[in-house]
Amino acid sequence: MSTITVTGAGYVGLVTGACFADLGNTVTCLDIDEARIAGLNRGILPIYEPGLKELVDRNRESGRLRFTTDYQDACRGTEFVFIAVNTPSGQEGEADMGQVRSAVESLARVVSGRVIVVNKSTMPIGTGDWVASILERLGPPDLQFAVVSNPEFLREGAAMIKYASNAFLATKISFINEIASICEKLGGDVKTVARGMGLDKRIGTAFLDAGLGYGGSCFPKDVKALAHMAAVNGCHPQLLRAVMEINRDARRSVMWKLRQRLGSLEDRLIGILGLSFKPNTDDLRESPALEIIHLLRAEHARLQVYDPVAMDKARRIIKGVEFCEDAYAAAAGAEALVLVTDWNEFKQLDMARLKAAMAYPLFIDGRNIHDPEQLRRVGFEYYGVGRGQSPEAGNGRVTRPTQVSATV
Ligand code: UDX
């Protein structure tokens, strides 16, 4: 068993550290965020991940997992240091390596003897040599080290794979979203198309779910970074650019659908179901919900939002919306509901109760998790993504509830 230090106690680092500890290694998770470390030392997790709390509690109690902000303390006698800090998108789409630089510089000043530094965050090609040069420059003269690359599923020394794989998966998503918009206009059902395509083993069913597009900390950033790397090295990454554009449009299409049915969105009450970028996480990074909420607020819509686990995080960054205790409260009095995240909880809602709560039963299913016919039977006016019916086909616009009472 090994002694391991993980720098960065976030989505990657905390999960990596907890899993290594559970396998029997002695792990120290290091983070410069004092509040985060103080919380972890009291058993309060900064992120939601199914099963993570139990894993952290168990290993903290057994002494295999500890948390600190002190580099010196964290690196004493360590054999492996995993770099798992954030590499967000920079101004031009490049991976911003500021946090990696500062972590490696701090590390170089405290490590000694023999150490293996593992680049766990997704980092651009050439980072291994760059990290080694920092260790050589700032580390003790007798330091023996190796730098290896191991982002999630990556084989050592093959750092292209990660960017290419993520870009390919993102391409699959944007491809099916483009097919979805064609289906929407021509009357096809993208779910049937995707199922048929998936039966061909060369294509496969995975990552062919049309919807509001990809979000999260990886795909948007990695596609952007790869396109940037390509462009600054004399290539023209046209396909990657199209993938990003289709992804942006997928989110904007919600606005168009709402406007088709409601007309002006000013002062209209709209419910949002789901805030995290995908189910089973509280991660809001690059979440379609954030962009949709931003666009709706720019048009002065009134918003009632709900997410099964991301509410605390959302309260800190989303302003001017009403946070609701459940999906039914988010639907109360609303003229439209937009389902943004495909949480299981939203598949199991009592749809009749949901409809009864609304002022007008317009349902925009951004993840195609409901059966259009079933929802229409309950009385909803339903629009999925690429499900053969486009809001243009609706009969007239939805009248504002206030106007209705004025004419009565
Ligand atoms: C991804 C990769 O899957 C993983 O291999 C890599 O190591 C990190 O990036 P993650 O970002 O956690 O993982 O989420 P993932 O489940 O891949 O979903 C990414 C986004 O794509 C989500 O917003 C999801 O809603 C969206 N998506 C996924 C679709 O819109 N359609 C699909 O068919 C699949």
CSV table of C-alpha atoms and ligand atoms in Angstrom, one decimal:
chain,number,residue,atom,x,y,z
A,1,MET,CA,0.0,0.0,0.0
A,2,SER,CA,1.2,3.5,-0.8
A,3,THR,CA,1.3,7.0,0.8
A,4,ILE,CA,-0.6,9.3,-1.5
A,5,THR,CA,-1.2,13.1,-1.6
A,6,VAL,CA,-4.0,14.5,-3.7
A,7,THR,CA,-3.9,18.3,-4.4
A,8,GLY,CA,-7.3,19.7,-5.0
A,9,ALA,CA,-10.2,18.3,-3.0
A,10,GLY,CA,-13.0,18.8,-5.6
A,11,TYR,CA,-14.9,16.6,-8.0
A,12,VAL,CA,-11.8,14.8,-9.2
A,13,GLY,CA,-9.5,15.0,-6.3
A,14,LEU,CA,-11.8,14.2,-3.5
A,15,VAL,CA,-13.3,11.2,-5.3
A,16,THR,CA,-9.8,9.9,-6.3
A,17,GLY,CA,-8.5,10.4,-2.7
A,18,ALA,CA,-11.4,8.7,-1.1
A,19,CYS,CA,-11.3,5.7,-3.5
A,20,PHE,CA,-7.5,5.2,-3.0
A,21,ALA,CA,-8.0,5.4,0.8
A,22,ASP,CA,-10.8,2.8,0.6
A,23,LEU,CA,-8.4,0.5,-1.3
A,24,GLY,CA,-6.2,0.6,1.8
A,25,ASN,CA,-3.7,3.4,0.9
A,26,THR,CA,-2.9,6.3,3.2
A,27,VAL,CA,-4.2,9.4,1.6
A,28,THR,CA,-3.9,13.1,2.4
A,29,CYS,CA,-6.2,15.5,0.5
A,30,LEU,CA,-4.7,19.0,0.1
A,31,ASP,CA,-6.6,22.1,-0.8
A,32,ILE,CA,-5.9,25.8,-0.4
A,33,ASP,CA,-9.5,26.5,0.4
A,34,GLU,CA,-9.5,26.6,4.2
A,35,ALA,CA,-13.3,26.5,4.6
A,36,ARG,CA,-13.4,23.4,2.4
A,37,ILE,CA,-10.8,21.6,4.4
A,38,ALA,CA,-12.3,22.7,7.7
A,39,GLY,CA,-15.7,21.3,6.5
A,40,LEU,CA,-14.1,18.0,5.3
A,41,ASN,CA,-12.5,17.6,8.7
A,42,ARG,CA,-15.9,17.8,10.3
A,43,GLY,CA,-17.4,15.4,7.7
A,44,ILE,CA,-19.1,18.1,5.6
A,45,LEU,CA,-18.5,17.5,1.9
A,46,PRO,CA,-18.2,20.3,-0.6
A,47,ILE,CA,-19.8,18.3,-3.4
A,48,TYR,CA,-22.5,15.7,-3.9
A,49,GLU,CA,-21.6,12.4,-5.4
A,50,PRO,CA,-23.6,9.3,-4.7
A,51,GLY,CA,-22.0,7.2,-1.9
A,52,LEU,CA,-19.1,9.6,-1.4
A,53,LYS,CA,-20.1,10.8,2.1
A,54,GLU,CA,-20.1,7.2,3.4
A,55,LEU,CA,-16.7,6.5,1.7
A,56,VAL,CA,-15.2,9.7,3.2
A,57,ASP,CA,-16.6,9.1,6.7
A,58,ARG,CA,-15.5,5.5,6.7
A,59,ASN,CA,-11.9,6.2,5.7
A,60,ARG,CA,-11.5,9.3,7.8
A,61,GLU,CA,-12.6,7.4,10.9
A,62,SER,CA,-10.1,4.6,10.1
A,63,GLY,CA,-7.3,7.2,9.7
A,64,ARG,CA,-6.5,6.3,6.1
A,65,LEU,CA,-7.9,9.7,4.8
A,66,ARG,CA,-7.1,13.1,6.1
A,67,PHE,CA,-7.4,16.7,4.9
A,68,THR,CA,-5.1,19.7,5.2
A,69,THR,CA,-4.2,23.0,3.7
A,70,ASP,CA,-0.5,22.6,4.5
A,71,TYR,CA,1.7,21.5,1.7
A,72,GLN,CA,4.6,20.7,4.0
A,73,ASP,CA,2.5,18.5,6.2
A,74,ALA,CA,0.7,16.8,3.2
A,75,CYS,CA,3.8,16.0,1.3
A,76,ARG,CA,6.0,14.6,4.1
A,77,GLY,CA,7.2,11.2,3.0
A,78,THR,CA,4.7,10.9,0.3
A,79,GLU,CA,5.3,8.5,-2.7
A,80,PHE,CA,2.7,9.8,-5.1
A,81,VAL,CA,1.2,13.3,-5.6
A,82,PHE,CA,-1.9,13.6,-7.7
A,83,ILE,CA,-2.5,17.0,-9.3
A,84,ALA,CA,-6.3,17.3,-9.4
A,85,VAL,CA,-6.8,21.1,-9.3
A,86,ASN,CA,-9.1,22.9,-11.8
A,87,THR,CA,-8.0,23.7,-15.3
A,88,PRO,CA,-10.8,26.0,-16.4
A,89,SER,CA,-11.2,27.6,-19.8
A,90,GLY,CA,-9.1,30.7,-20.3
A,91,GLN,CA,-10.2,33.7,-22.3
A,92,GLU,CA,-9.5,32.2,-25.7
A,93,GLY,CA,-10.7,28.7,-24.8
A,94,GLU,CA,-7.2,27.5,-23.8
A,95,ALA,CA,-6.9,25.4,-20.6
A,96,ASP,CA,-6.0,27.9,-17.9
A,97,MET,CA,-3.0,26.3,-16.1
A,98,GLY,CA,-2.7,28.9,-13.3
A,99,GLN,CA,-3.9,26.5,-10.6
A,100,VAL,CA,-1.6,23.7,-11.8
A,101,ARG,CA,1.4,26.0,-11.9
A,102,SER,CA,0.8,27.2,-8.3
A,103,ALA,CA,0.2,23.7,-7.0
A,104,VAL,CA,3.4,22.3,-8.6
A,105,GLU,CA,5.4,25.3,-7.5
A,106,SER,CA,4.2,24.8,-3.9
A,107,LEU,CA,4.9,21.1,-4.2
A,108,ALA,CA,8.4,21.6,-5.5
A,109,ARG,CA,9.3,23.6,-2.4
A,110,VAL,CA,8.3,20.9,0.1
A,111,VAL,CA,8.9,17.4,-1.6
A,112,SER,CA,12.1,15.5,-1.0
A,113,GLY,CA,13.6,12.1,-1.7
A,114,ARG,CA,11.7,10.1,-4.4
A,115,VAL,CA,8.2,11.1,-5.6
A,116,ILE,CA,6.0,10.4,-8.6
A,117,VAL,CA,3.8,13.3,-9.7
A,118,VAL,CA,0.6,12.3,-11.4
A,119,ASN,CA,-1.2,14.8,-13.7
A,120,LYS,CA,-4.8,13.8,-13.0
A,121,SER,CA,-6.6,17.0,-14.2
A,122,THR,CA,-7.1,17.2,-18.0
A,123,MET,CA,-4.1,19.2,-19.2
A,124,PRO,CA,-2.8,20.2,-22.7
A,125,ILE,CA,-0.2,18.2,-24.6
A,126,GLY,CA,3.3,19.0,-23.3
A,127,THR,CA,2.2,19.6,-19.7
A,128,GLY,CA,4.3,16.6,-18.4
A,129,ASP,CA,7.5,18.3,-19.5
A,130,TRP,CA,6.4,21.6,-18.2
A,131,VAL,CA,5.6,20.2,-14.7
A,132,ALA,CA,9.0,18.4,-14.7
A,133,SER,CA,10.8,21.7,-15.6
A,134,ILE,CA,9.2,23.4,-12.6
A,135,LEU,CA,10.2,20.5,-10.2
A,136,GLU,CA,13.8,20.7,-11.6
A,137,ARG,CA,13.9,24.4,-11.2
A,138,LEU,CA,12.4,24.8,-7.7
A,139,GLY,CA,12.8,21.3,-6.1
A,140,PRO,CA,15.8,20.3,-4.0
A,141,PRO,CA,18.8,19.3,-6.1
A,142,ASP,CA,18.7,15.7,-5.0
A,143,LEU,CA,15.0,15.2,-5.7
A,144,GLN,CA,14.3,12.1,-7.7
A,145,PHE,CA,11.0,12.4,-9.5
A,146,ALA,CA,8.9,11.2,-12.5
A,147,VAL,CA,5.9,13.0,-13.9
A,148,VAL,CA,3.1,10.8,-15.4
A,149,SER,CA,-0.2,11.5,-16.9
A,150,ASN,CA,-3.4,9.7,-15.7
A,151,PRO,CA,-6.6,11.7,-16.3
A,152,GLU,CA,-9.5,9.4,-15.4
A,153,PHE,CA,-9.3,6.7,-18.1
A,154,LEU,CA,-6.0,7.6,-19.6
A,155,ARG,CA,-3.1,5.3,-20.3
A,156,GLU,CA,0.3,6.7,-19.0
A,157,GLY,CA,2.1,8.8,-21.6
A,158,ALA,CA,-0.8,9.1,-24.1
A,159,ALA,CA,-2.2,12.5,-23.3
A,160,MET,CA,-4.0,13.0,-26.5
A,161,ILE,CA,-6.5,10.4,-25.9
A,162,LYS,CA,-8.5,12.3,-23.3
A,163,TYR,CA,-9.1,15.3,-25.5
A,164,ALA,CA,-9.9,13.3,-28.5
A,165,SER,CA,-12.2,11.0,-26.7
A,166,ASN,CA,-14.2,13.7,-25.0
A,167,ALA,CA,-14.4,15.7,-28.2
A,168,PHE,CA,-15.7,12.6,-30.0
A,169,LEU,CA,-18.4,12.0,-27.4
A,170,ALA,CA,-19.3,15.7,-27.5
A,171,THR,CA,-19.5,15.4,-31.3
A,172,LYS,CA,-21.9,12.4,-30.9
A,173,ILE,CA,-24.2,14.6,-28.7
A,174,SER,CA,-24.1,17.5,-31.1
A,175,PHE,CA,-24.7,15.2,-34.0
A,176,ILE,CA,-27.8,13.8,-32.5
A,177,ASN,CA,-29.0,17.3,-31.5
A,178,GLU,CA,-28.7,18.4,-35.1
A,179,ILE,CA,-30.7,15.3,-36.2
A,180,ALA,CA,-33.2,16.3,-33.5
A,181,SER,CA,-33.8,19.7,-35.0
A,182,ILE,CA,-34.3,18.2,-38.4
A,183,CYS,CA,-36.7,15.7,-36.9
A,184,GLU,CA,-38.6,18.5,-35.2
A,185,LYS,CA,-39.2,20.3,-38.5
A,186,LEU,CA,-39.8,17.2,-40.6
A,187,GLY,CA,-42.0,15.3,-38.1
A,188,GLY,CA,-39.6,12.5,-37.2
A,189,ASP,CA,-38.9,11.2,-33.7
A,190,VAL,CA,-35.2,11.4,-32.8
A,191,LYS,CA,-35.5,8.8,-30.1
A,192,THR,CA,-36.5,6.2,-32.7
A,193,VAL,CA,-33.8,7.4,-35.1
A,194,ALA,CA,-31.2,7.1,-32.3
A,195,ARG,CA,-32.4,3.7,-31.2
A,196,GLY,CA,-32.1,2.5,-34.8
A,197,MET,CA,-28.7,4.0,-35.3
A,198,GLY,CA,-27.5,2.5,-32.0
A,199,LEU,CA,-28.4,-1.1,-33.2
A,200,ASP,CA,-25.5,-0.8,-35.6
A,201,LYS,CA,-22.6,-2.0,-33.4
A,202,ARG,CA,-20.2,0.4,-35.2
A,203,ILE,CA,-22.2,3.3,-33.9
A,204,GLY,CA,-23.6,2.1,-30.5
A,205,THR,CA,-26.4,3.6,-28.4
A,206,ALA,CA,-24.3,5.6,-25.9
A,207,PHE,CA,-24.2,9.4,-26.1
A,208,LEU,CA,-27.0,9.6,-28.6
A,209,ASP,CA,-29.5,11.2,-26.3
A,210,ALA,CA,-30.8,14.4,-27.9
A,211,GLY,CA,-31.6,17.2,-25.5
A,212,LEU,CA,-30.2,20.5,-24.2
A,213,GLY,CA,-26.7,19.5,-25.0
A,214,TYR,CA,-23.6,18.7,-22.9
A,215,GLY,CA,-22.4,20.6,-19.9
A,216,GLY,CA,-20.2,19.9,-16.9
A,217,SER,CA,-16.5,20.5,-16.2
A,218,CYS,CA,-15.1,18.3,-19.0
A,219,PHE,CA,-16.8,18.4,-22.4
A,220,PRO,CA,-17.2,22.2,-22.9
A,221,LYS,CA,-13.7,22.9,-21.6
A,222,ASP,CA,-12.0,20.1,-23.5
A,223,VAL,CA,-13.6,20.7,-26.8
A,224,LYS,CA,-12.7,24.4,-26.5
A,225,ALA,CA,-9.1,23.6,-25.4
A,226,LEU,CA,-8.6,21.1,-28.3
A,227,ALA,CA,-10.0,23.6,-30.8
A,228,HIS,CA,-7.7,26.3,-29.4
A,229,MET,CA,-4.7,23.9,-29.6
A,230,ALA,CA,-5.6,23.1,-33.1
A,231,ALA,CA,-6.0,26.7,-34.2
A,232,VAL,CA,-2.8,28.0,-32.7
A,233,ASN,CA,-1.0,25.1,-34.4
A,234,GLY,CA,-2.2,26.0,-37.9
A,235,CYS,CA,-5.2,23.8,-38.1
A,236,HIS,CA,-8.9,24.7,-38.8
A,237,PRO,CA,-11.0,22.8,-36.3
A,238,GLN,CA,-14.2,23.3,-38.2
A,239,LEU,CA,-16.0,20.2,-36.9
A,240,LEU,CA,-15.1,21.1,-33.3
A,241,ARG,CA,-16.4,24.6,-33.8
A,242,ALA,CA,-19.7,23.3,-35.2
A,243,VAL,CA,-20.0,20.9,-32.2
A,244,MET,CA,-19.7,23.9,-29.9
A,245,GLU,CA,-22.2,26.0,-31.9
A,246,ILE,CA,-24.8,23.3,-32.0
A,247,ASN,CA,-24.4,22.8,-28.3
A,248,ARG,CA,-25.1,26.5,-27.6
A,249,ASP,CA,-28.0,26.5,-30.0
A,250,ALA,CA,-29.5,23.5,-28.2
A,251,ARG,CA,-29.9,25.6,-25.1
A,252,ARG,CA,-31.2,28.6,-26.9
A,253,SER,CA,-33.9,26.6,-28.6
A,254,VAL,CA,-35.8,26.6,-25.3
A,255,MET,CA,-36.2,30.3,-25.6
A,256,TRP,CA,-37.6,30.0,-29.1
A,257,LYS,CA,-40.0,27.3,-28.1
A,258,LEU,CA,-41.3,29.4,-25.1
A,259,ARG,CA,-41.6,32.5,-27.3
A,260,GLN,CA,-43.5,30.6,-29.9
A,261,ARG,CA,-46.2,29.6,-27.4
A,262,LEU,CA,-46.1,32.5,-24.9
A,263,GLY,CA,-45.1,35.4,-27.0
A,264,SER,CA,-43.3,38.0,-24.9
A,265,LEU,CA,-41.7,36.3,-21.8
A,266,GLU,CA,-41.8,39.5,-19.8
A,267,ASP,CA,-43.4,38.8,-16.4
A,268,ARG,CA,-44.4,35.2,-17.4
A,269,LEU,CA,-44.1,32.7,-14.6
A,270,ILE,CA,-41.9,29.7,-15.7
A,271,GLY,CA,-40.8,26.7,-13.7
A,272,ILE,CA,-37.4,25.1,-14.1
A,273,LEU,CA,-36.9,21.4,-13.2
A,274,GLY,CA,-33.3,20.6,-12.7
A,275,LEU,CA,-30.2,22.8,-12.3
A,276,SER,CA,-27.2,20.5,-12.3
A,277,PHE,CA,-25.6,19.7,-15.6
A,278,LYS,CA,-26.6,16.0,-15.3
A,279,PRO,CA,-28.4,13.9,-12.7
A,280,ASN,CA,-26.7,12.5,-9.6
A,281,THR,CA,-24.5,15.5,-9.1
A,282,ASP,CA,-24.7,19.0,-7.6
A,283,ASP,CA,-22.2,20.2,-10.2
A,284,LEU,CA,-23.5,23.4,-11.9
A,285,ARG,CA,-20.5,24.0,-14.1
A,286,GLU,CA,-21.5,24.8,-17.6
A,287,SER,CA,-25.0,23.6,-16.8
A,288,PRO,CA,-27.6,24.3,-19.5
A,289,ALA,CA,-29.9,25.5,-16.7
A,290,LEU,CA,-27.6,28.4,-15.8
A,291,GLU,CA,-27.6,29.6,-19.4
A,292,ILE,CA,-31.4,29.1,-19.8
A,293,ILE,CA,-32.1,30.9,-16.5
A,294,HIS,CA,-29.8,33.8,-17.6
A,295,LEU,CA,-31.6,34.1,-21.0
A,296,LEU,CA,-35.0,34.0,-19.4
A,297,ARG,CA,-34.1,36.6,-16.8
A,298,ALA,CA,-32.7,38.8,-19.5
A,299,GLU,CA,-36.3,38.7,-21.0
A,300,HIS,CA,-37.7,39.5,-17.5
A,301,ALA,CA,-39.5,36.1,-17.0
A,302,ARG,CA,-40.3,35.2,-13.4
A,303,LEU,CA,-38.7,31.9,-12.5
A,304,GLN,CA,-39.4,29.1,-9.9
A,305,VAL,CA,-36.6,26.6,-9.8
A,306,TYR,CA,-36.0,23.2,-8.2
A,307,ASP,CA,-33.3,20.6,-8.2
A,308,PRO,CA,-33.1,17.5,-6.0
A,309,VAL,CA,-29.5,18.2,-4.7
A,310,ALA,CA,-28.0,21.3,-6.3
A,311,MET,CA,-30.1,23.9,-4.4
A,312,ASP,CA,-27.5,25.0,-1.9
A,313,LYS,CA,-24.9,25.5,-4.6
A,314,ALA,CA,-27.4,27.2,-6.9
A,315,ARG,CA,-28.5,29.7,-4.2
A,316,ARG,CA,-25.0,31.0,-4.1
A,317,ILE,CA,-24.7,31.7,-7.8
A,318,ILE,CA,-28.2,32.2,-9.2
A,319,LYS,CA,-30.0,35.4,-8.2
A,320,GLY,CA,-33.5,36.7,-8.8
A,321,VAL,CA,-35.3,33.4,-9.0
A,322,GLU,CA,-37.5,31.7,-6.5
A,323,PHE,CA,-36.1,28.4,-5.1
A,324,CYS,CA,-38.8,25.9,-4.5
A,325,GLU,CA,-39.0,22.9,-2.2
A,326,ASP,CA,-40.1,20.4,-4.9
A,327,ALA,CA,-41.2,20.1,-8.5
A,328,TYR,CA,-44.9,20.8,-7.7
A,329,ALA,CA,-44.0,24.1,-6.0
A,330,ALA,CA,-41.9,25.0,-9.1
A,331,ALA,CA,-45.0,24.3,-11.2
A,332,ALA,CA,-47.4,26.3,-9.1
A,333,GLY,CA,-49.1,29.0,-11.1
A,334,ALA,CA,-46.5,28.6,-13.9
A,335,GLU,CA,-47.5,29.0,-17.6
A,336,ALA,CA,-44.6,26.7,-18.7
A,337,LEU,CA,-42.3,24.1,-17.1
A,338,VAL,CA,-38.9,23.4,-18.6
A,339,LEU,CA,-37.3,20.1,-17.6
A,340,VAL,CA,-33.5,20.7,-17.9
A,341,THR,CA,-31.9,17.8,-16.0
A,342,ASP,CA,-32.9,14.2,-16.4
A,343,TRP,CA,-33.1,13.3,-12.7
A,344,ASN,CA,-35.0,10.1,-12.0
A,345,GLU,CA,-37.2,12.0,-9.6
A,346,PHE,CA,-38.6,13.9,-12.6
A,347,LYS,CA,-39.5,10.7,-14.4
A,348,GLN,CA,-41.6,9.6,-11.5
A,349,LEU,CA,-43.7,12.8,-10.9
A,350,ASP,CA,-47.4,12.7,-10.5
A,351,MET,CA,-48.1,14.4,-13.9
A,352,ALA,CA,-51.8,15.0,-13.2
A,353,ARG,CA,-50.9,16.8,-10.0
A,354,LEU,CA,-48.2,18.8,-11.7
A,355,LYS,CA,-50.6,19.9,-14.4
A,356,ALA,CA,-53.2,20.8,-11.9
A,357,ALA,CA,-50.7,23.1,-10.2
A,358,MET,CA,-50.0,25.1,-13.4
A,359,ALA,CA,-51.7,28.2,-14.8
A,360,TYR,CA,-51.1,26.7,-18.3
A,361,PRO,CA,-49.9,23.2,-18.9
A,362,LEU,CA,-47.0,23.9,-21.4
A,363,PHE,CA,-44.2,21.3,-20.8
A,364,ILE,CA,-40.8,21.6,-22.5
A,365,ASP,CA,-39.0,18.4,-21.9
A,366,GLY,CA,-35.4,19.3,-22.5
A,367,ARG,CA,-34.2,15.7,-22.0
A,368,ASN,CA,-36.9,13.7,-23.7
A,369,ILE,CA,-37.6,11.7,-20.6
A,370,HIS,CA,-41.4,11.7,-20.9
A,371,ASP,CA,-43.7,9.9,-23.3
A,372,PRO,CA,-45.3,12.7,-25.5
A,373,GLU,CA,-48.6,10.8,-25.9
A,374,GLN,CA,-48.9,10.0,-22.3
A,375,LEU,CA,-48.3,13.6,-21.3
A,376,ARG,CA,-50.8,14.9,-23.9
A,377,ARG,CA,-53.3,12.4,-22.5
A,378,VAL,CA,-52.9,14.0,-19.1
A,379,GLY,CA,-53.6,17.4,-20.7
A,380,PHE,CA,-50.1,18.8,-21.2
A,381,GLU,CA,-49.1,20.7,-24.3
A,382,TYR,CA,-45.8,18.8,-24.7
A,383,TYR,CA,-42.7,19.6,-26.6
A,384,GLY,CA,-39.6,17.4,-26.4
A,385,VAL,CA,-36.4,17.8,-28.4
A,386,GLY,CA,-36.8,16.4,-31.9
A,387,ARG,CA,-40.0,14.5,-31.1
A,388,GLY,CA,-41.8,15.3,-34.3
A,389,GLN,CA,-43.8,18.3,-33.1
A,390,SER,CA,-42.6,21.9,-33.2
A,391,PRO,CA,-44.3,24.7,-31.2
A,392,GLU,CA,-44.9,26.5,-34.5
A,393,ALA,CA,-47.7,24.0,-35.0
A,394,GLY,CA,-49.6,25.2,-31.8
A,395,ASN,CA,-52.9,27.0,-32.2
A,396,GLY,CA,-52.4,30.6,-31.4
A,397,ARG,CA,-50.5,31.9,-28.4
A,398,VAL,CA,-51.1,31.1,-24.7
A,399,THR,CA,-53.0,34.0,-23.2
A,400,ARG,CA,-51.6,35.6,-20.1
A,401,PRO,CA,-53.6,34.5,-17.0
A,402,THR,CA,-54.1,38.2,-16.1
A,403,GLN,CA,-55.5,39.0,-19.6
A,404,VAL,CA,-57.9,36.0,-19.3
A,405,SER,CA,-59.4,37.4,-16.1
A,406,ALA,CA,-59.5,40.9,-17.6
A,407,THR,CA,-61.7,39.7,-20.5
A,408,VAL,CA,-64.0,37.5,-18.3
B,1,UDX,C1,-17.3,13.2,-19.1
B,1,UDX,C2,-16.9,11.9,-19.8
B,1,UDX,O1,-18.0,11.0,-20.0
B,1,UDX,C3,-15.8,11.2,-19.0
B,1,UDX,O2,-15.4,10.0,-19.6
B,1,UDX,C4,-14.7,12.2,-18.8
B,1,UDX,O3,-13.7,11.6,-18.0
B,1,UDX,C5,-15.2,13.4,-18.1
B,1,UDX,O4,-16.2,14.0,-19.0
B,1,UDX,P1,-19.0,14.0,-17.2
B,1,UDX,O5,-18.7,15.4,-17.6
B,1,UDX,O6,-19.1,13.6,-15.8
B,1,UDX,O7,-18.0,12.9,-17.9
B,1,UDX,O8,-20.5,13.7,-17.7
B,1,UDX,P2,-21.2,12.8,-18.9
B,1,UDX,O9,-22.0,11.8,-18.2
B,1,UDX,O10,-20.2,12.3,-19.9
B,1,UDX,O11,-22.2,13.9,-19.5
B,1,UDX,C6,-21.7,15.1,-20.1
B,1,UDX,C7,-22.8,15.9,-20.6
B,1,UDX,O12,-23.4,15.4,-21.8
B,1,UDX,C8,-24.0,16.1,-19.6
B,1,UDX,O13,-24.4,17.4,-19.6
B,1,UDX,C9,-25.1,15.2,-20.2
B,1,UDX,O14,-26.4,15.6,-19.9
B,1,UDX,C10,-24.8,15.3,-21.7
B,1,UDX,N1,-25.2,14.2,-22.5
B,1,UDX,C11,-24.6,13.0,-22.4
B,1,UDX,C12,-26.1,14.4,-23.5
B,1,UDX,O15,-26.7,15.5,-23.7
B,1,UDX,N2,-26.5,13.4,-24.3
B,1,UDX,C13,-26.0,12.1,-24.2
B,1,UDX,O16,-26.3,11.2,-24.9
B,1,UDX,C14,-25.0,11.9,-23.2
